[in-house]
PDB file of C-alpha atoms in Angstrom:
ATOM      1  CA  MET A 383      -5.848 -27.884   0.298  1.00 91.00           C
ATOM      2  CA  ARG A 384      -7.261 -24.409  -0.441  1.00 94.00           C
ATOM      3  CA  ILE A 385      -5.901 -21.672  -2.691  1.00 96.00           C
ATOM      4  CA  ALA A 386      -7.048 -18.999  -0.223  1.00 96.00           C
ATOM      5  CA  PRO A 387      -7.676 -19.203   3.538  1.00 97.00           C
ATOM      6  CA  SER A 388     -11.214 -19.386   4.858  1.00 97.00           C
ATOM      7  CA  VAL A 389     -12.881 -16.351   6.425  1.00 97.00           C
ATOM      8  CA  ASP A 390     -12.238 -17.849   9.859  1.00 98.00           C
ATOM      9  CA  ASP A 391      -8.569 -18.386   9.049  1.00 97.00           C
ATOM     10  CA  LEU A 392      -8.168 -14.803   7.823  1.00 98.00           C
ATOM     11  CA  THR A 393      -9.974 -13.474  10.890  1.00 98.00           C
ATOM     12  CA  GLU A 394      -7.544 -15.362  13.121  1.00 98.00           C
ATOM     13  CA  LEU A 395      -4.530 -14.235  11.050  1.00 98.00           C
ATOM     14  CA  THR A 396      -5.547 -10.575  11.353  1.00 98.00           C
ATOM     15  CA  ALA A 397      -7.041 -10.699  14.837  1.00 98.00           C
ATOM     16  CA  ALA A 398      -5.551  -7.309  15.765  1.00 98.00           C
ATOM     17  CA  TRP A 399      -8.178  -5.752  13.489  1.00 98.00           C
ATOM     18  CA  THR A 400     -11.621  -5.440  15.130  1.00 96.00           C
ATOM     19  CA  GLY A 401     -13.482  -3.452  12.484  1.00 97.00           C
ATOM     20  CA  GLU A 402     -15.394  -4.217   9.300  1.00 98.00           C
ATOM     21  CA  ARG A 403     -14.198  -7.036   7.049  1.00 98.00           C
ATOM     22  CA  SER A 404     -14.513  -7.752   3.349  1.00 97.00           C
ATOM     23  CA  ALA A 405     -16.496 -10.776   2.215  1.00 96.00           C
ATOM     24  CA  ASP A 406     -13.281 -12.823   1.969  1.00 96.00           C
ATOM     25  CA  GLY A 407     -12.389 -12.062   5.605  1.00 98.00           C
ATOM     26  CA  ARG A 408      -9.745  -9.387   5.071  1.00 98.00           C
ATOM     27  CA  PRO A 409      -9.767  -6.248   7.236  1.00 98.00           C
ATOM     28  CA  ARG A 410     -11.597  -3.482   5.390  1.00 98.00           C
ATOM     29  CA  VAL A 411     -10.135  -0.103   6.259  1.00 98.00           C
ATOM     30  CA  CYS A 412     -12.745   2.526   5.367  1.00 97.00           C
ATOM     31  CA  ASP A 413     -12.544   4.667   2.252  1.00 97.00           C
ATOM     32  CA  ALA A 414     -12.254   7.893   4.271  1.00 96.00           C
ATOM     33  CA  THR A 415      -9.078   6.646   5.935  1.00 97.00           C
ATOM     34  CA  LEU A 416      -7.646   5.588   2.576  1.00 97.00           C
ATOM     35  CA  GLN A 417      -8.298   9.084   1.247  1.00 94.00           C
ATOM     36  CA  LYS A 418      -6.451  10.641   4.188  1.00 93.00           C
ATOM     37  CA  LEU A 419      -3.516   8.277   3.729  1.00 96.00           C
ATOM     38  CA  ALA A 420      -3.242   9.325   0.086  1.00 94.00           C
ATOM     39  CA  GLY A 421      -1.844  12.611   1.420  1.00 90.00           C
ATOM     40  CA  ALA A 422       0.719  10.978   3.703  1.00 92.00           C
ATOM     41  CA  THR A 423       4.405  10.654   2.916  1.00 92.00           C
ATOM     42  CA  THR A 424       6.532   7.568   3.399  1.00 95.00           C
ATOM     43  CA  GLU A 425       8.436   9.285   6.199  1.00 91.00           C
ATOM     44  CA  GLN A 426       5.274  10.289   8.060  1.00 90.00           C
ATOM     45  CA  ALA A 427       3.956   6.723   7.955  1.00 94.00           C
ATOM     46  CA  TRP A 428       7.361   5.343   8.935  1.00 94.00           C
ATOM     47  CA  ASP A 429       7.598   7.596  11.988  1.00 90.00           C
ATOM     48  CA  VAL A 430       4.220   6.471  13.314  1.00 91.00           C
ATOM     49  CA  LEU A 431       4.713   2.766  12.647  1.00 96.00           C
ATOM     50  CA  ARG A 432       8.122   2.552  14.312  1.00 94.00           C
ATOM     51  CA  LEU A 433       6.687   4.173  17.438  1.00 92.00           C
ATOM     52  CA  HIS A 434       4.248   1.223  17.582  1.00 95.00           C
ATOM     53  CA  GLY A 435       6.991  -1.377  17.160  1.00 97.00           C
ATOM     54  CA  TYR A 436       6.719  -1.902  13.391  1.00 97.00           C
ATOM     55  CA  HIS A 437      10.257  -1.341  12.105  1.00 96.00           C
ATOM     56  CA  ARG A 438      10.226  -3.307   8.845  1.00 97.00           C
ATOM     57  CA  GLN A 439       7.233  -2.018   6.892  1.00 97.00           C
ATOM     58  CA  PHE A 440       9.104  -0.301   4.044  1.00 98.00           C
ATOM     59  CA  ALA A 441      10.279  -1.787   0.738  1.00 98.00           C
ATOM     60  CA  GLY A 442      12.213   0.331  -1.766  1.00 97.00           C
ATOM     61  CA  GLY A 443      13.944  -0.033  -5.098  1.00 97.00           C
ATOM     62  CA  TRP A 444      10.895  -0.089  -7.387  1.00 98.00           C
ATOM     63  CA  ARG A 445      10.107   0.988 -10.901  1.00 98.00           C
ATOM     64  CA  GLN A 446       6.673   2.448 -11.605  1.00 98.00           C
ATOM     65  CA  THR A 447       4.418   2.677 -14.627  1.00 98.00           C
ATOM     66  CA  HIS A 448       3.174   6.099 -13.486  1.00 98.00           C
ATOM     67  CA  PRO A 449       6.023   7.722 -11.524  1.00 97.00           C
ATOM     68  CA  GLY A 450       4.760  10.159  -8.929  1.00 93.00           C
ATOM     69  CA  ALA A 451       1.198   8.810  -8.819  1.00 97.00           C
ATOM     70  CA  ILE A 452       0.283   7.841  -5.248  1.00 97.00           C
ATOM     71  CA  LEU A 453      -1.054   4.310  -4.757  1.00 98.00           C
ATOM     72  CA  VAL A 454      -3.301   3.580  -1.766  1.00 98.00           C
ATOM     73  CA  GLY A 455      -5.482   0.536  -1.202  1.00 98.00           C
ATOM     74  CA  ARG A 456      -6.203  -2.664   0.683  1.00 98.00           C
ATOM     75  CA  ALA A 457      -3.802  -5.538   0.054  1.00 98.00           C
ATOM     76  CA  VAL A 458      -4.846  -8.721  -1.699  1.00 98.00           C
ATOM     77  CA  THR A 459      -1.684 -10.779  -1.324  1.00 98.00           C
ATOM     78  CA  ALA A 460      -0.382 -13.603  -3.480  1.00 98.00           C
ATOM     79  CA  GLN A 461       2.775 -15.696  -3.473  1.00 98.00           C
ATOM     80  CA  PHE A 462       4.476 -17.693  -6.214  1.00 98.00           C
ATOM     81  CA  LEU A 463       7.127 -20.381  -5.762  1.00 98.00           C
ATOM     82  CA  PRO A 464       9.544 -21.926  -8.259  1.00 98.00           C
ATOM     83  CA  HIS A 465       7.800 -24.651 -10.260  1.00 97.00           C
ATOM     84  CA  ARG A 466       7.758 -28.193  -8.868  1.00 97.00           C
ATOM     85  CA  PRO A 467       5.640 -30.709 -10.831  1.00 96.00           C
ATOM     86  CA  ASP A 468       3.908 -32.530  -7.970  1.00 97.00           C
ATOM     87  CA  TYR A 469       3.118 -29.329  -6.097  1.00 97.00           C
ATOM     88  CA  ASP A 470       1.875 -27.623  -9.246  1.00 95.00           C
ATOM     89  CA  ALA A 471      -0.444 -30.565  -9.944  1.00 95.00           C
ATOM     90  CA  ALA A 472      -1.910 -30.254  -6.457  1.00 95.00           C
ATOM     91  CA  VAL A 473      -2.505 -26.522  -6.937  1.00 95.00           C
ATOM     92  CA  VAL A 474      -4.159 -27.044 -10.338  1.00 94.00           C
ATOM     93  CA  ALA A 475      -6.436 -29.713  -8.830  1.00 94.00           C
ATOM     94  CA  ALA A 476      -7.365 -27.427  -5.918  1.00 95.00           C
ATOM     95  CA  GLY A 477      -8.123 -24.621  -8.346  1.00 94.00           C
ATOM     96  CA  ALA A 478     -10.372 -26.900 -10.385  1.00 93.00           C
ATOM     97  CA  ARG A 479     -12.331 -27.912  -7.274  1.00 94.00           C
ATOM     98  CA  GLU A 480     -12.821 -24.227  -6.451  1.00 93.00           C
ATOM     99  CA  GLY A 481     -14.022 -23.398  -9.974  1.00 92.00           C
ATOM    100  CA  ARG A 482     -10.999 -21.320 -10.924  1.00 92.00           C
ATOM    101  CA  LEU A 483      -9.792 -20.883 -14.510  1.00 82.00           C
ATOM    102  CA  ALA A 484      -8.380 -24.128 -15.861  1.00 76.00           C
ATOM    103  CA  GLY A 485      -4.672 -24.674 -16.452  1.00 69.00           C
ATOM    104  CA  ASP A 486      -1.424 -23.989 -14.651  1.00 67.00           C
ATOM    105  CA  ASP A 487      -0.790 -21.064 -17.027  1.00 73.00           C
ATOM    106  CA  ARG A 488      -3.811 -19.155 -15.661  1.00 88.00           C
ATOM    107  CA  GLN A 489      -2.831 -18.966 -12.015  1.00 95.00           C
ATOM    108  CA  ASN A 490      -1.967 -15.256 -12.168  1.00 95.00           C
ATOM    109  CA  SER A 491      -5.542 -14.670 -13.369  1.00 95.00           C
ATOM    110  CA  TRP A 492      -6.882 -16.401 -10.252  1.00 96.00           C
ATOM    111  CA  ILE A 493      -5.597 -13.491  -8.182  1.00 97.00           C
ATOM    112  CA  ILE A 494      -7.123 -10.851 -10.431  1.00 96.00           C
ATOM    113  CA  GLU A 495     -10.548 -12.522 -10.354  1.00 95.00           C
ATOM    114  CA  THR A 496     -10.717 -11.858  -6.580  1.00 96.00           C
ATOM    115  CA  LEU A 497     -10.011  -8.110  -6.750  1.00 98.00           C
ATOM    116  CA  GLN A 498     -12.540  -5.457  -5.739  1.00 97.00           C
ATOM    117  CA  THR A 499     -12.667  -1.665  -5.834  1.00 98.00           C
ATOM    118  CA  GLY A 500      -9.939  -0.178  -3.658  1.00 98.00           C
ATOM    119  CA  ASP A 501      -7.784  -3.319  -3.599  1.00 98.00           C
ATOM    120  CA  VAL A 502      -4.079  -3.504  -4.411  1.00 98.00           C
ATOM    121  CA  MET A 503      -2.735  -6.775  -5.780  1.00 98.00           C
ATOM    122  CA  VAL A 504       0.496  -7.468  -3.867  1.00 98.00           C
ATOM    123  CA  CYS A 505       2.440 -10.260  -5.526  1.00 98.00           C
ATOM    124  CA  ASP A 506       5.570 -11.922  -4.151  1.00 98.00           C
ATOM    125  CA  ILE A 507       7.264 -13.758  -7.009  1.00 98.00           C
ATOM    126  CA  PHE A 508      10.692 -13.736  -5.315  1.00 97.00           C
ATOM    127  CA  GLY A 509      12.034 -10.927  -7.525  1.00 97.00           C
ATOM    128  CA  LYS A 510      11.830 -13.023 -10.699  1.00 98.00           C
ATOM    129  CA  VAL A 511      11.782 -10.886 -13.869  1.00 98.00           C
ATOM    130  CA  ARG A 512      12.580 -13.141 -16.823  1.00 98.00           C
ATOM    131  CA  ASN A 513       9.591 -15.516 -17.043  1.00 97.00           C
ATOM    132  CA  GLY A 514       8.325 -13.761 -13.921  1.00 97.00           C
ATOM    133  CA  THR A 515       6.078 -11.224 -15.637  1.00 97.00           C
ATOM    134  CA  VAL A 516       2.904 -11.496 -13.589  1.00 98.00           C
ATOM    135  CA  ILE A 517       0.949  -9.052 -15.754  1.00 97.00           C
ATOM    136  CA  GLY A 518       0.966  -7.419 -19.181  1.00 97.00           C
ATOM    137  CA  ASP A 519      -1.375  -4.771 -20.484  1.00 95.00           C
ATOM    138  CA  ASN A 520      -4.364  -7.146 -20.766  1.00 96.00           C
ATOM    139  CA  LEU A 521      -4.248  -8.312 -17.148  1.00 97.00           C
ATOM    140  CA  GLY A 522      -3.233  -4.802 -16.122  1.00 97.00           C
ATOM    141  CA  SER A 523      -6.402  -3.475 -17.756  1.00 98.00           C
ATOM    142  CA  ALA A 524      -8.412  -6.009 -15.755  1.00 97.00           C
ATOM    143  CA  ILE A 525      -6.732  -4.865 -12.531  1.00 98.00           C
ATOM    144  CA  ALA A 526      -7.390  -1.229 -13.380  1.00 98.00           C
ATOM    145  CA  SER A 527     -11.081  -1.822 -14.095  1.00 97.00           C
ATOM    146  CA  ARG A 528     -11.596  -3.927 -10.978  1.00 97.00           C
ATOM    147  CA  THR A 529      -9.620  -1.895  -8.422  1.00 98.00           C
ATOM    148  CA  GLY A 530      -9.068   1.621  -9.727  1.00 97.00           C
ATOM    149  CA  VAL A 531      -5.739   1.485  -7.868  1.00 98.00           C
ATOM    150  CA  GLY A 532      -3.050  -0.834  -9.270  1.00 98.00           C
ATOM    151  CA  ALA A 533      -0.603  -3.451  -8.045  1.00 98.00           C
ATOM    152  CA  VAL A 534       2.757  -4.108  -6.411  1.00 98.00           C
ATOM    153  CA  ILE A 535       4.738  -6.911  -8.021  1.00 98.00           C
ATOM    154  CA  ASP A 536       8.022  -8.105  -6.536  1.00 98.00           C
ATOM    155  CA  GLY A 537       8.995  -9.431  -9.941  1.00 98.00           C
ATOM    156  CA  GLY A 538       8.417  -8.535 -13.554  1.00 98.00           C
ATOM    157  CA  ILE A 539       5.861  -7.068 -15.917  1.00 98.00           C
ATOM    158  CA  ARG A 540       5.579  -7.061 -19.698  1.00 97.00           C
ATOM    159  CA  ASP A 541       3.909  -4.640 -22.141  1.00 97.00           C
ATOM    160  CA  MET A 542       5.265  -1.592 -20.343  1.00 97.00           C
ATOM    161  CA  THR A 543       3.903   0.756 -23.004  1.00 97.00           C
ATOM    162  CA  GLY A 544       0.368  -0.574 -22.642  1.00 97.00           C
ATOM    163  CA  LEU A 545       0.453  -0.520 -18.844  1.00 98.00           C
ATOM    164  CA  SER A 546       1.765   3.042 -18.831  1.00 97.00           C
ATOM    165  CA  SER A 547      -1.202   4.142 -20.940  1.00 97.00           C
ATOM    166  CA  LEU A 548      -3.783   3.067 -18.341  1.00 97.00           C
ATOM    167  CA  ASP A 549      -5.401   5.940 -16.452  1.00 96.00           C
ATOM    168  CA  GLY A 550      -5.896   6.359 -12.715  1.00 95.00           C
ATOM    169  CA  VAL A 551      -3.623   3.511 -11.594  1.00 97.00           C
ATOM    170  CA  ASN A 552       0.018   2.792 -10.802  1.00 98.00           C
ATOM    171  CA  PHE A 553       1.986  -0.446 -10.943  1.00 98.00           C
ATOM    172  CA  PHE A 554       5.126  -0.912  -8.859  1.00 98.00           C
ATOM    173  CA  PHE A 555       7.491  -3.611 -10.146  1.00 98.00           C
ATOM    174  CA  ARG A 556      11.155  -4.635 -10.201  1.00 98.00           C
ATOM    175  CA  ASP A 557      11.767  -4.604 -13.974  1.00 98.00           C
ATOM    176  CA  ASN A 558      10.105  -5.334 -17.300  1.00 97.00           C
ATOM    177  CA  ASP A 559      10.803  -8.159 -19.744  1.00 98.00           C
ATOM    178  CA  PRO A 560       9.165  -9.437 -22.958  1.00 97.00           C
ATOM    179  CA  THR A 561       8.905 -13.039 -21.717  1.00 97.00           C
ATOM    180  CA  ALA A 562       5.660 -14.518 -20.400  1.00 95.00           C
ATOM    181  CA  ILE A 563       5.266 -15.891 -16.884  1.00 96.00           C
ATOM    182  CA  ALA A 564       6.570 -19.470 -16.645  1.00 96.00           C
ATOM    183  CA  ASP A 565       8.139 -22.051 -14.326  1.00 96.00           C
ATOM    184  CA  VAL A 566       6.314 -20.848 -11.207  1.00 97.00           C
ATOM    185  CA  THR A 567       3.340 -22.063  -9.167  1.00 97.00           C
ATOM    186  CA  LEU A 568       0.881 -20.023  -7.137  1.00 97.00           C
ATOM    187  CA  ALA A 569       1.403 -20.826  -3.458  1.00 97.00           C
ATOM    188  CA  GLY A 570      -1.659 -18.982  -2.201  1.00 98.00           C
ATOM    189  CA  ILE A 571      -3.928 -15.954  -2.267  1.00 98.00           C
ATOM    190  CA  ASN A 572      -4.418 -13.808   0.853  1.00 98.00           C
ATOM    191  CA  VAL A 573      -1.494 -15.394   2.669  1.00 98.00           C
ATOM    192  CA  PRO A 574       1.390 -13.563   4.381  1.00 98.00           C
ATOM    193  CA  VAL A 575       3.945 -12.462   1.785  1.00 98.00           C
ATOM    194  CA  ARG A 576       7.291 -10.714   1.762  1.00 98.00           C
ATOM    195  CA  LEU A 577       8.281  -7.460   0.043  1.00 97.00           C
ATOM    196  CA  GLY A 578      11.952  -6.838   0.752  1.00 94.00           C
ATOM    197  CA  GLU A 579      12.192  -6.775   4.560  1.00 94.00           C
ATOM    198  CA  ALA A 580       8.459  -6.178   5.009  1.00 97.00           C
ATOM    199  CA  THR A 581       5.871  -8.823   5.843  1.00 98.00           C
ATOM    200  CA  VAL A 582       2.513  -8.012   4.259  1.00 98.00           C
ATOM    201  CA  LEU A 583      -0.779  -9.417   5.559  1.00 98.00           C
ATOM    202  CA  PRO A 584      -4.029  -9.408   3.586  1.00 98.00           C
ATOM    203  CA  GLY A 585      -5.970  -6.234   4.308  1.00 98.00           C
ATOM    204  CA  ASP A 586      -2.901  -4.142   5.112  1.00 98.00           C
ATOM    205  CA  VAL A 587      -3.055  -0.665   3.606  1.00 98.00           C
ATOM    206  CA  ILE A 588      -0.482  -0.253   0.851  1.00 98.00           C
ATOM    207  CA  LEU A 589       0.929   3.255   0.460  1.00 98.00           C
ATOM    208  CA  GLY A 590       3.003   3.644  -2.676  1.00 98.00           C
ATOM    209  CA  THR A 591       4.920   6.922  -3.096  1.00 97.00           C
ATOM    210  CA  PRO A 592       7.963   8.072  -5.079  1.00 96.00           C
ATOM    211  CA  SER A 593      10.037   6.744  -2.158  1.00 96.00           C
ATOM    212  CA  GLY A 594       8.669   3.213  -2.263  1.00 98.00           C
ATOM    213  CA  ILE A 595       6.069   0.994  -0.593  1.00 98.00           C
ATOM    214  CA  MET A 596       4.863   1.299   3.002  1.00 98.00           C
ATOM    215  CA  THR A 597       2.731  -1.565   4.315  1.00 98.00           C
ATOM    216  CA  ILE A 598       0.476  -0.254   7.074  1.00 98.00           C
ATOM    217  CA  PRO A 599      -1.209  -2.793   9.371  1.00 98.00           C
ATOM    218  CA  ALA A 600      -4.970  -2.288   9.170  1.00 98.00           C
ATOM    219  CA  GLN A 601      -5.304  -1.666  12.907  1.00 98.00           C
ATOM    220  CA  LEU A 602      -2.883   1.278  12.656  1.00 98.00           C
ATOM    221  CA  ALA A 603      -4.278   2.873   9.502  1.00 98.00           C
ATOM    222  CA  ASP A 604      -6.409   5.465  11.334  1.00 96.00           C
ATOM    223  CA  THR A 605      -3.523   6.304  13.662  1.00 96.00           C
ATOM    224  CA  VAL A 606      -1.158   6.843  10.740  1.00 95.00           C
ATOM    225  CA  ALA A 607      -3.733   8.925   8.843  1.00 94.00           C
ATOM    226  CA  GLU A 608      -4.406  11.230  11.819  1.00 90.00           C
ATOM    227  CA  ALA A 609      -0.728  11.617  12.676  1.00 88.00           C
ATOM    228  CA  ALA A 610       0.152  12.337   9.047  1.00 85.00           C
ATOM    229  CA  ASP A 611      -2.432  15.142   9.001  1.00 82.00           C
ATOM    230  CA  ASP A 612      -0.902  16.662  12.133  1.00 84.00           C
ATOM    231  CA  ILE A 613       2.661  16.338  10.802  1.00 84.00           C
ATOM    232  CA  ARG A 614       1.664  17.868   7.468  1.00 83.00           C
ATOM    233  CA  VAL A 615       0.096  20.932   9.116  1.00 87.00           C
ATOM    234  CA  ARG A 616       3.060  21.344  11.440  1.00 88.00           C
ATOM    235  CA  ASP A 617       5.380  21.208   8.439  1.00 89.00           C
ATOM    236  CA  VAL A 618       3.486  24.098   6.832  1.00 91.00           C
ATOM    237  CA  PHE A 619       3.745  26.171   9.997  1.00 92.00           C
ATOM    238  CA  GLY A 620       7.395  25.308  10.552  1.00 93.00           C
ATOM    239  CA  LYS A 621       8.406  26.271   7.022  1.00 94.00           C
ATOM    240  CA  LEU A 622       6.533  29.571   7.287  1.00 94.00           C
ATOM    241  CA  ARG A 623       8.317  30.441  10.510  1.00 93.00           C
ATOM    242  CA  LEU A 624      11.686  29.395   9.087  1.00 96.00           C
ATOM    243  CA  ALA A 625      11.085  31.485   5.963  1.00 96.00           C
ATOM    244  CA  ASP A 626      10.346  34.628   7.984  1.00 94.00           C
ATOM    245  CA  ARG A 627      13.220  33.773  10.391  1.00 95.00           C
ATOM    246  CA  THR A 628      11.009  33.765  13.470  1.00 95.00           C
ATOM    247  CA  TYR A 629      12.718  30.565  14.631  1.00 95.00           C
ATOM    248  CA  THR A 630      15.892  28.708  13.738  1.00 95.00           C
ATOM    249  CA  SER A 631      16.060  25.270  12.168  1.00 94.00           C
ATOM    250  CA  ALA A 632      17.455  23.962  15.461  1.00 94.00           C
ATOM    251  CA  GLN A 633      14.239  25.083  17.152  1.00 94.00           C
ATOM    252  CA  ILE A 634      11.874  23.701  14.496  1.00 93.00           C
ATOM    253  CA  ASP A 635      13.592  20.480  13.440  1.00 91.00           C
ATOM    254  CA  VAL A 636      13.040  18.664  16.758  1.00 89.00           C
ATOM    255  CA  ALA A 637      10.573  16.047  17.979  1.00 80.00           C
ATOM    256  CA  ASP A 638       8.855  18.404  20.456  1.00 89.00           C
ATOM    257  CA  TRP A 639       8.704  22.162  20.161  1.00 93.00           C
ATOM    258  CA  GLU A 640       9.401  24.537  23.043  1.00 94.00           C
ATOM    259  CA  PRO A 641       6.211  25.624  24.863  1.00 94.00           C
ATOM    260  CA  ALA A 642       6.326  29.099  23.301  1.00 94.00           C
ATOM    261  CA  ILE A 643       6.588  27.661  19.763  1.00 94.00           C
ATOM    262  CA  GLU A 644       3.806  25.153  20.433  1.00 92.00           C
ATOM    263  CA  ALA A 645       1.600  27.993  21.695  1.00 94.00           C
ATOM    264  CA  ASP A 646       2.389  30.004  18.566  1.00 93.00           C
ATOM    265  CA  PHE A 647       1.451  26.996  16.437  1.00 92.00           C
ATOM    266  CA  GLN A 648      -1.875  26.486  18.217  1.00 93.00           C
ATOM    267  CA  THR A 649      -2.739  30.176  17.762  1.00 93.00           C
ATOM    268  CA  TRP A 650      -1.844  29.981  14.060  1.00 92.00           C
ATOM    269  CA  LEU A 651      -3.857  26.762  13.640  1.00 90.00           C
ATOM    270  CA  ALA A 652      -6.946  28.302  15.264  1.00 90.00           C
ATOM    271  CA  ALA A 653      -6.648  31.276  12.933  1.00 89.00           C
ATOM    272  CA  MET A 654      -6.432  28.948   9.917  1.00 85.00           C
ATOM    273  CA  HIS A 655      -9.548  27.047  11.005  1.00 80.00           C
ATOM    274  CA  LYS A 656     -11.416  30.325  11.551  1.00 79.00           C
ATOM    275  CA  ARG A 657     -10.393  31.565   8.092  1.00 75.00           C
ATOM    276  CA  TYR A 658     -11.572  28.353   6.387  1.00 67.00           C
ATOM    277  CA  ARG A 659     -14.877  28.403   8.275  1.00 64.00           C
ATOM    278  CA  HIS A 660     -15.419  32.001   7.206  1.00 58.00           C
ATOM    279  CA  LYS A 661     -14.732  31.133   3.565  1.00 56.00           C
ATOM    280  CA  GLY A 662     -17.165  28.229   3.795  1.00 54.00           C
ATOM    281  CA  ARG A 663     -20.019  30.565   4.810  1.00 52.00           C
ATOM    282  CA  ARG A 664     -19.628  32.788   1.757  1.00 50.00           C
TER     283      ARG A 664
END
């Protein structure tokens, strides 16, 4: 058995993605797309994904170490199961063959050792909080230094004060508890996992906002980013026209604007682009 799938296995699992891949085989959505998605809202991403048949990509009900800080990155997934002695022994033996840190009490560290810049550790520990604290401030510091992003843990954390003091990251979790992780076994790294009703695949883009977690399939990341930009600009225009009472909310708050409103928007957008170009030449 293997702790993580092979590159070929991951390529087959995420075959809908045809772009660049990380060394471990995960889809590697480019940094520019991640930067665009950092400006997207949960609702914007949701609208695009459901139009493509993805209706269960949202998971809510989280606490955060840095409320309001947007989290965006590429998923490194991990799953824990309730402890079973024979299975745990097999996992420890597989880890030893692969040169991972010794001991069944180090399995959460195995995940962290795989993380790279721009990754988000996504951990399914079946909502366990007491003795389900995947990280404290020491492992959280390691995640912060490796990824610069953070983690999503469907379970517990400990050392909330220390984690909250880390800069430039955010950790989403269910609750905090002083106990250490215990009575669980790592089922795999970079395997499909569950967050609420959402299935997360390795390489998915994780968008964490004040609303919750959106899991964006890698092959739709560019589509979501471009659509979010368009929606955001249209929102600015719509609010301006509502504020000056040019149009009513019934005219603006619809899926498709009337031709006259769309023409007004395109004229306004061209003027905005011209203004920004003019400023750039100064």
